GROMACS .gro file of C-alpha atoms in nm:
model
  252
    1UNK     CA    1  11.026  19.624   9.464
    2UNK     CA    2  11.195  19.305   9.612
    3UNK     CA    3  11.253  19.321   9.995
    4UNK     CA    4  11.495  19.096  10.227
    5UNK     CA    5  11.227  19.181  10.497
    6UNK     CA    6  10.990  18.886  10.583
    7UNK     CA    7  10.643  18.956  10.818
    8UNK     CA    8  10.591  18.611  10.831
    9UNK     CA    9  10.868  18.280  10.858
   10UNK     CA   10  10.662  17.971  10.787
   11UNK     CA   11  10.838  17.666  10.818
   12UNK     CA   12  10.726  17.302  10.771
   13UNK     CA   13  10.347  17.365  10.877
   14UNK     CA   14  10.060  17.119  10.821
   15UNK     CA   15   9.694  17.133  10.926
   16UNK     CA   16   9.372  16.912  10.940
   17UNK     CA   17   9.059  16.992  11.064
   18UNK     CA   18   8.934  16.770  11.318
   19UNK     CA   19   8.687  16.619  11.086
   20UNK     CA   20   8.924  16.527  10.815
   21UNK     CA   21   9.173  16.294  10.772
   22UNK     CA   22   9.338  16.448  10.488
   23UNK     CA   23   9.566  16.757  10.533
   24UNK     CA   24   9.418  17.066  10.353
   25UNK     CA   25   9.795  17.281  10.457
   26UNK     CA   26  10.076  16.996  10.416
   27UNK     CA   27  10.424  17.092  10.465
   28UNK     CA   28  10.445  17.442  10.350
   29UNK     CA   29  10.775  17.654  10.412
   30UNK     CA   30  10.807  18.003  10.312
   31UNK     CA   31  10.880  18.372  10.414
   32UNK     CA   32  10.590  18.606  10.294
   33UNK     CA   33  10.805  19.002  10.212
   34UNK     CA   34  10.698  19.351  10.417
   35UNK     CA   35  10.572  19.624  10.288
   36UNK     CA   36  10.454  19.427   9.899
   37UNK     CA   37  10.155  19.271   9.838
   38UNK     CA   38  10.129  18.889   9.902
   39UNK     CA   39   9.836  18.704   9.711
   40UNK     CA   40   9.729  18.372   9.788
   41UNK     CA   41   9.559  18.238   9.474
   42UNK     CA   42   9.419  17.909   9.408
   43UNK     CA   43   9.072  17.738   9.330
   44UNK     CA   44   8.839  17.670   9.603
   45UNK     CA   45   8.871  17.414   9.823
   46UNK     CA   46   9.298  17.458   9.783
   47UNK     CA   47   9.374  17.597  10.158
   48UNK     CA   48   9.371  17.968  10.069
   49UNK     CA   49   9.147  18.064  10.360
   50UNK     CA   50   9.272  17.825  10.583
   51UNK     CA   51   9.651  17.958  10.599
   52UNK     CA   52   9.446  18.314  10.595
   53UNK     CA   53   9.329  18.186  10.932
   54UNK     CA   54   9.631  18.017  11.048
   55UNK     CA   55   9.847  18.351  11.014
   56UNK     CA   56   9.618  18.498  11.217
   57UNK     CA   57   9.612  18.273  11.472
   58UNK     CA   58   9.282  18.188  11.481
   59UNK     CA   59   9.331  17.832  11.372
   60UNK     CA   60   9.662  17.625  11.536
   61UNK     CA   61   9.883  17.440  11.351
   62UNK     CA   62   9.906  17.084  11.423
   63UNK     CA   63  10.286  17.065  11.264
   64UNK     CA   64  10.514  17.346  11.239
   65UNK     CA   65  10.545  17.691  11.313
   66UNK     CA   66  10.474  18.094  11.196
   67UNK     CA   67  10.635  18.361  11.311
   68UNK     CA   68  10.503  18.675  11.307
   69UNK     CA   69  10.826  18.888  11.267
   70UNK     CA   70  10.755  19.247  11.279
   71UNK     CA   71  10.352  19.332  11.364
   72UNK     CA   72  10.288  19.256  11.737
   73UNK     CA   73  10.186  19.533  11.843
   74UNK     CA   74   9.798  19.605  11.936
   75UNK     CA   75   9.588  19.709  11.681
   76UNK     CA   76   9.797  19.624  11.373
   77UNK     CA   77   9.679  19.347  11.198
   78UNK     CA   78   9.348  19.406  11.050
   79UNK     CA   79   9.123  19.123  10.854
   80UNK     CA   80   8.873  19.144  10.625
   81UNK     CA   81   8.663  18.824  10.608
   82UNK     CA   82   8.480  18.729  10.318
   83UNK     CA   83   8.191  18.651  10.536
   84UNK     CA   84   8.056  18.684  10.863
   85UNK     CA   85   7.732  18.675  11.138
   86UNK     CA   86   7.595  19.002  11.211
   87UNK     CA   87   7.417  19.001  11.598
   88UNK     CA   88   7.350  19.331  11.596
   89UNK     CA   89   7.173  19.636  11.362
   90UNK     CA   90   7.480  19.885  11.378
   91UNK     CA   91   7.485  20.168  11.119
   92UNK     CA   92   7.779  20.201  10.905
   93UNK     CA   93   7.929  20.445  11.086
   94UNK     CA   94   7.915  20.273  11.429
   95UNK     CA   95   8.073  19.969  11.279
   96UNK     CA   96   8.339  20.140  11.093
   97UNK     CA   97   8.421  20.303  11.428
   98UNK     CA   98   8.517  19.927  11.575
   99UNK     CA   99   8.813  19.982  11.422
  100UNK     CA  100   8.894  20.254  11.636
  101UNK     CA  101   8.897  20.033  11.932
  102UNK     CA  102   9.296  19.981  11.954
  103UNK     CA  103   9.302  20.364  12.029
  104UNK     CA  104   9.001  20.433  12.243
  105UNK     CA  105   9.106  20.397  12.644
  106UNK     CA  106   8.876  20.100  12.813
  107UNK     CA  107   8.570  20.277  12.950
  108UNK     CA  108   8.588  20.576  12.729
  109UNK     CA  109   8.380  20.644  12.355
  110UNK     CA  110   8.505  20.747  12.049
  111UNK     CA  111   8.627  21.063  12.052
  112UNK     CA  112   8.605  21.347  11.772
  113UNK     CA  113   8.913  21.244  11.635
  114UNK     CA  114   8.780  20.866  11.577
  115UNK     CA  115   8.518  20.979  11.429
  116UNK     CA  116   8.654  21.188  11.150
  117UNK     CA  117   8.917  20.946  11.088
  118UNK     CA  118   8.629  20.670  11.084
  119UNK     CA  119   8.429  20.901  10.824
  120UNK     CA  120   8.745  20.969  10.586
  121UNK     CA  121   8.809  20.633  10.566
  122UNK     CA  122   8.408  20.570  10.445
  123UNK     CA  123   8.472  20.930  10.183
  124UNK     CA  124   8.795  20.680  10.031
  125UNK     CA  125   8.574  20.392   9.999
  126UNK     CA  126   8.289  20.632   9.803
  127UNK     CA  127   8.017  20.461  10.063
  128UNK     CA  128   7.958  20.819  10.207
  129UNK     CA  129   7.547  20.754  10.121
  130UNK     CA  130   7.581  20.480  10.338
  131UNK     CA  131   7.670  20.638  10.734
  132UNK     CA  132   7.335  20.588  10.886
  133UNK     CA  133   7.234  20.286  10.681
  134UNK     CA  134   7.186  19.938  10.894
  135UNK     CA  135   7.424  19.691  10.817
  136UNK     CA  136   7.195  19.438  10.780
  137UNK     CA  137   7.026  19.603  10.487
  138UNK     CA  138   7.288  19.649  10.298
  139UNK     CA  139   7.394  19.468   9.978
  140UNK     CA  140   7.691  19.179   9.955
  141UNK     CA  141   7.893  19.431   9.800
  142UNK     CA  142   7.817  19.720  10.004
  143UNK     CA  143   7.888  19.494  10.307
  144UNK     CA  144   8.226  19.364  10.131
  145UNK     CA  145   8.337  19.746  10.103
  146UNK     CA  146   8.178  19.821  10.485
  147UNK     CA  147   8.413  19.540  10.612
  148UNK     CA  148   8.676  19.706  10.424
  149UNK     CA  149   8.657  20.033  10.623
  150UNK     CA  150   8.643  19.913  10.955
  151UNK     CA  151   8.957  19.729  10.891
  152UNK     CA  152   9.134  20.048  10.738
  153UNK     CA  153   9.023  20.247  11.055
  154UNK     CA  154   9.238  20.064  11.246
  155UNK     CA  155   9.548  20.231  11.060
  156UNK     CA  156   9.679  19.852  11.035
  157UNK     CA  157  10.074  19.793  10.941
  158UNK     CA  158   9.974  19.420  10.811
  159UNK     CA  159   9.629  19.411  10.603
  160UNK     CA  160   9.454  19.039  10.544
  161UNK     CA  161   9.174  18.987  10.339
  162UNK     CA  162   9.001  18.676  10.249
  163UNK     CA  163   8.861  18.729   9.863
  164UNK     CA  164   8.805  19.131   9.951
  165UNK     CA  165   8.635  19.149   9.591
  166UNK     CA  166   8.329  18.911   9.610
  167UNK     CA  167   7.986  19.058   9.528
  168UNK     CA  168   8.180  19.363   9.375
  169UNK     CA  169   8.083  19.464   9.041
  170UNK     CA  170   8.379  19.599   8.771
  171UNK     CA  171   8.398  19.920   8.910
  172UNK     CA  172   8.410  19.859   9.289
  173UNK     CA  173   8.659  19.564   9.224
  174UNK     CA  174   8.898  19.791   9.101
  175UNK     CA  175   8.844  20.079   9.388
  176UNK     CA  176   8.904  19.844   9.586
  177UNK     CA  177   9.267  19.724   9.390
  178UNK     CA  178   9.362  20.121   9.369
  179UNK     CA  179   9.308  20.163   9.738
  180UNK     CA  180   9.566  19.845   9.804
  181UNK     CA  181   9.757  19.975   9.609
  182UNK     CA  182   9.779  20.312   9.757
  183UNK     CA  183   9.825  20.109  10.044
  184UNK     CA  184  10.115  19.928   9.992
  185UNK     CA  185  10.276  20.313   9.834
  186UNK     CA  186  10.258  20.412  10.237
  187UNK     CA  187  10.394  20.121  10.391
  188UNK     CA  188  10.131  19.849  10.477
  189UNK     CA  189  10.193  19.508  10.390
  190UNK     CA  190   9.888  19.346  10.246
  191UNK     CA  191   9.818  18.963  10.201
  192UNK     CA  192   9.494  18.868  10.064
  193UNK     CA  193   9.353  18.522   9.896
  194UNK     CA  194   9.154  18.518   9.553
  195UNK     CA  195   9.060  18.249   9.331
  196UNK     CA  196   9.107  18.507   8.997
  197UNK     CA  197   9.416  18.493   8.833
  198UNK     CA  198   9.370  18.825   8.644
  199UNK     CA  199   9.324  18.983   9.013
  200UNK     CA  200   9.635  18.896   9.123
  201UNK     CA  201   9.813  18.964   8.786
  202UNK     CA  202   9.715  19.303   8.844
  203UNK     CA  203   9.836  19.383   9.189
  204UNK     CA  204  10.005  19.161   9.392
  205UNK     CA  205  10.414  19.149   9.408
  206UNK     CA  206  10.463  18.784   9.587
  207UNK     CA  207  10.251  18.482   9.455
  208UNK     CA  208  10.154  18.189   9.671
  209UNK     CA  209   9.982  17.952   9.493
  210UNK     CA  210   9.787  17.714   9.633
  211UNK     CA  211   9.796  17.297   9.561
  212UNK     CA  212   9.582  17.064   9.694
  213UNK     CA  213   9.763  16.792   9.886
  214UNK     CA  214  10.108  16.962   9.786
  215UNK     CA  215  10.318  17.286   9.875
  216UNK     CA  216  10.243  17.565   9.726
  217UNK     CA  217  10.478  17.750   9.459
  218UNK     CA  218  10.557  18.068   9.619
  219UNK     CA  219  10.816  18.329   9.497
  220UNK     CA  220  10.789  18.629   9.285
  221UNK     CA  221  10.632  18.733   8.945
  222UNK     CA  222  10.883  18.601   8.713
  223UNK     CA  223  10.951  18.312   8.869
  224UNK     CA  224  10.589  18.161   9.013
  225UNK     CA  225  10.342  18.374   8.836
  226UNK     CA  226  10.394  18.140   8.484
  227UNK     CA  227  10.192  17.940   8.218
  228UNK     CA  228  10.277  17.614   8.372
  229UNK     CA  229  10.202  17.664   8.709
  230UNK     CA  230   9.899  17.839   8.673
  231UNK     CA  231   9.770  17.590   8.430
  232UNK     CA  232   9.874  17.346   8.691
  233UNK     CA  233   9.653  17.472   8.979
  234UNK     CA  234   9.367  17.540   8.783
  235UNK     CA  235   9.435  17.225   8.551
  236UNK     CA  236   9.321  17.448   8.231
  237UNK     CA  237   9.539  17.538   7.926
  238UNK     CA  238   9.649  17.932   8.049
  239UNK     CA  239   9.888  18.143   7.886
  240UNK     CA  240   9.994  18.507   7.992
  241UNK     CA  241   9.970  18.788   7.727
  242UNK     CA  242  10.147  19.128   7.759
  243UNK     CA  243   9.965  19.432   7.629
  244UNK     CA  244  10.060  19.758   7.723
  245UNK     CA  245  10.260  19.681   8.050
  246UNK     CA  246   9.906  19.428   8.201
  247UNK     CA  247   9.878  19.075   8.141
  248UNK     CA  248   9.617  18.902   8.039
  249UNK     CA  249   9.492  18.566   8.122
  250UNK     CA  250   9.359  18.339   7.867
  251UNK     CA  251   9.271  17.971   7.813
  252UNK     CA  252   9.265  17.750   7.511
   0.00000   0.00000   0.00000
């Protein structure tokens, strides 16, 4: 479903990283829709983490501006990295709870409440075994899906992820793409980056796609998500089949 409603208003923004002296965002204008899911797809190396980063607001533009339009409150943006550095030996379920931080009063502990909603959260994800594990014995994909929870505790309006799929196998992968998508049915925007085409063939509404040096093409299905473009930012031969209401992805 096409929406008027923008959560972010980019407009002309450009970024280099202080040890570059080659743009890796150049330029890019665009309004990302509420309430759909926005992939950012690309090889690596294109900028797809880096404008993760700079909608966040953890990285600055050095031209341009983003508005956030419509999730400022506290608590409603969660993120999903792809990685990160783990200080301390939490279990599962005490780093799940983090997410219930927006709604626990400074001074105070979880209450009875987090933790249910913290545990339902881990039943969805099927990583119920998990609870009193360590986090730092636990597998890339296990981690991947741990990250994942923490984030959904926070009951987020606006969801990021940064390639929420790595280190899952076939079966987790698409858990994880039926849980966004459940998402989305209730509301929540989602915006996540990928470098696999057939990924975002299968769930995302709004395409941003990702060129090196250049704006990205951005827009919807039928007019971004095409032979020519994706051939272009991947610079292979790729054609889109339809079988039975999917498409398929493949190269000459």
């Amino acid at each position: 479903m096409k929406t008027s409603q923008s959560i972010y208003s980019i407009r002309s923004l450009s970024y280099t990283y202080p040890d570059s002296k080659k743009p890796v965002i150049s330029n890019i204008s665009l309004k990302i829709p509420e309430k759909s899911i926005t992939v950012i797809l690309g090889i690596n190396g294109s900028g797809k983490s880096t404008l993760l980063h700079l909608l966040l607001g953890t990285l600055i533009p050095n031209k341009g501006t983003i508005n956030n339009n419509h999730h400022s409150e506290k608590g409603k943006i969660a993120f999903v990295p792809q990685n990160e550095y783990l200080v301390f030996d939490y279990t599962v379920l005490e780093y799940v709870l983090f997410g219930r931080v927006p709604y626990i009063n400074v001074y105070s502990t979880p209450a009875e409440d987090d933790y249910k909603f913290a545990l339902s959260v881990i039943a969805d994800l099927d990583i119920q075994d998990l609870v009193y594990k360590k986090i730092t014995h636990l597998s890339g994909g296990e981690l991947q899906k741990v990250r994942l929870a923490r984030a959904l505790a926070q009951k987020p309006s606006l969801l990021i992820l940064d390639e929420p799929t790595t280190y899952l196998d076939i079966r987790s992968k698409k858990n994880i793409l039926e849980i966004l998508k459940n998402l989305k049915s209730k509301g929540v925007s989602i915006i996540f980056a990928t470098h696999d085409p057939g990924e975002a063939s299968e769930i995302a509404d709004y395409f941003i796609l990702m060129r090196k040096e250049k704006p990205p093409y951005s827009g919807y299905r039928e007019d971004v998500f095409t032979d020519s473009k994706l051939s272009e930012i991947y610079s292979l031969n790729l054609h889109l089949l339809n079988f039975k209401h999917k498409q398929f992805i493949v190269s000459d």
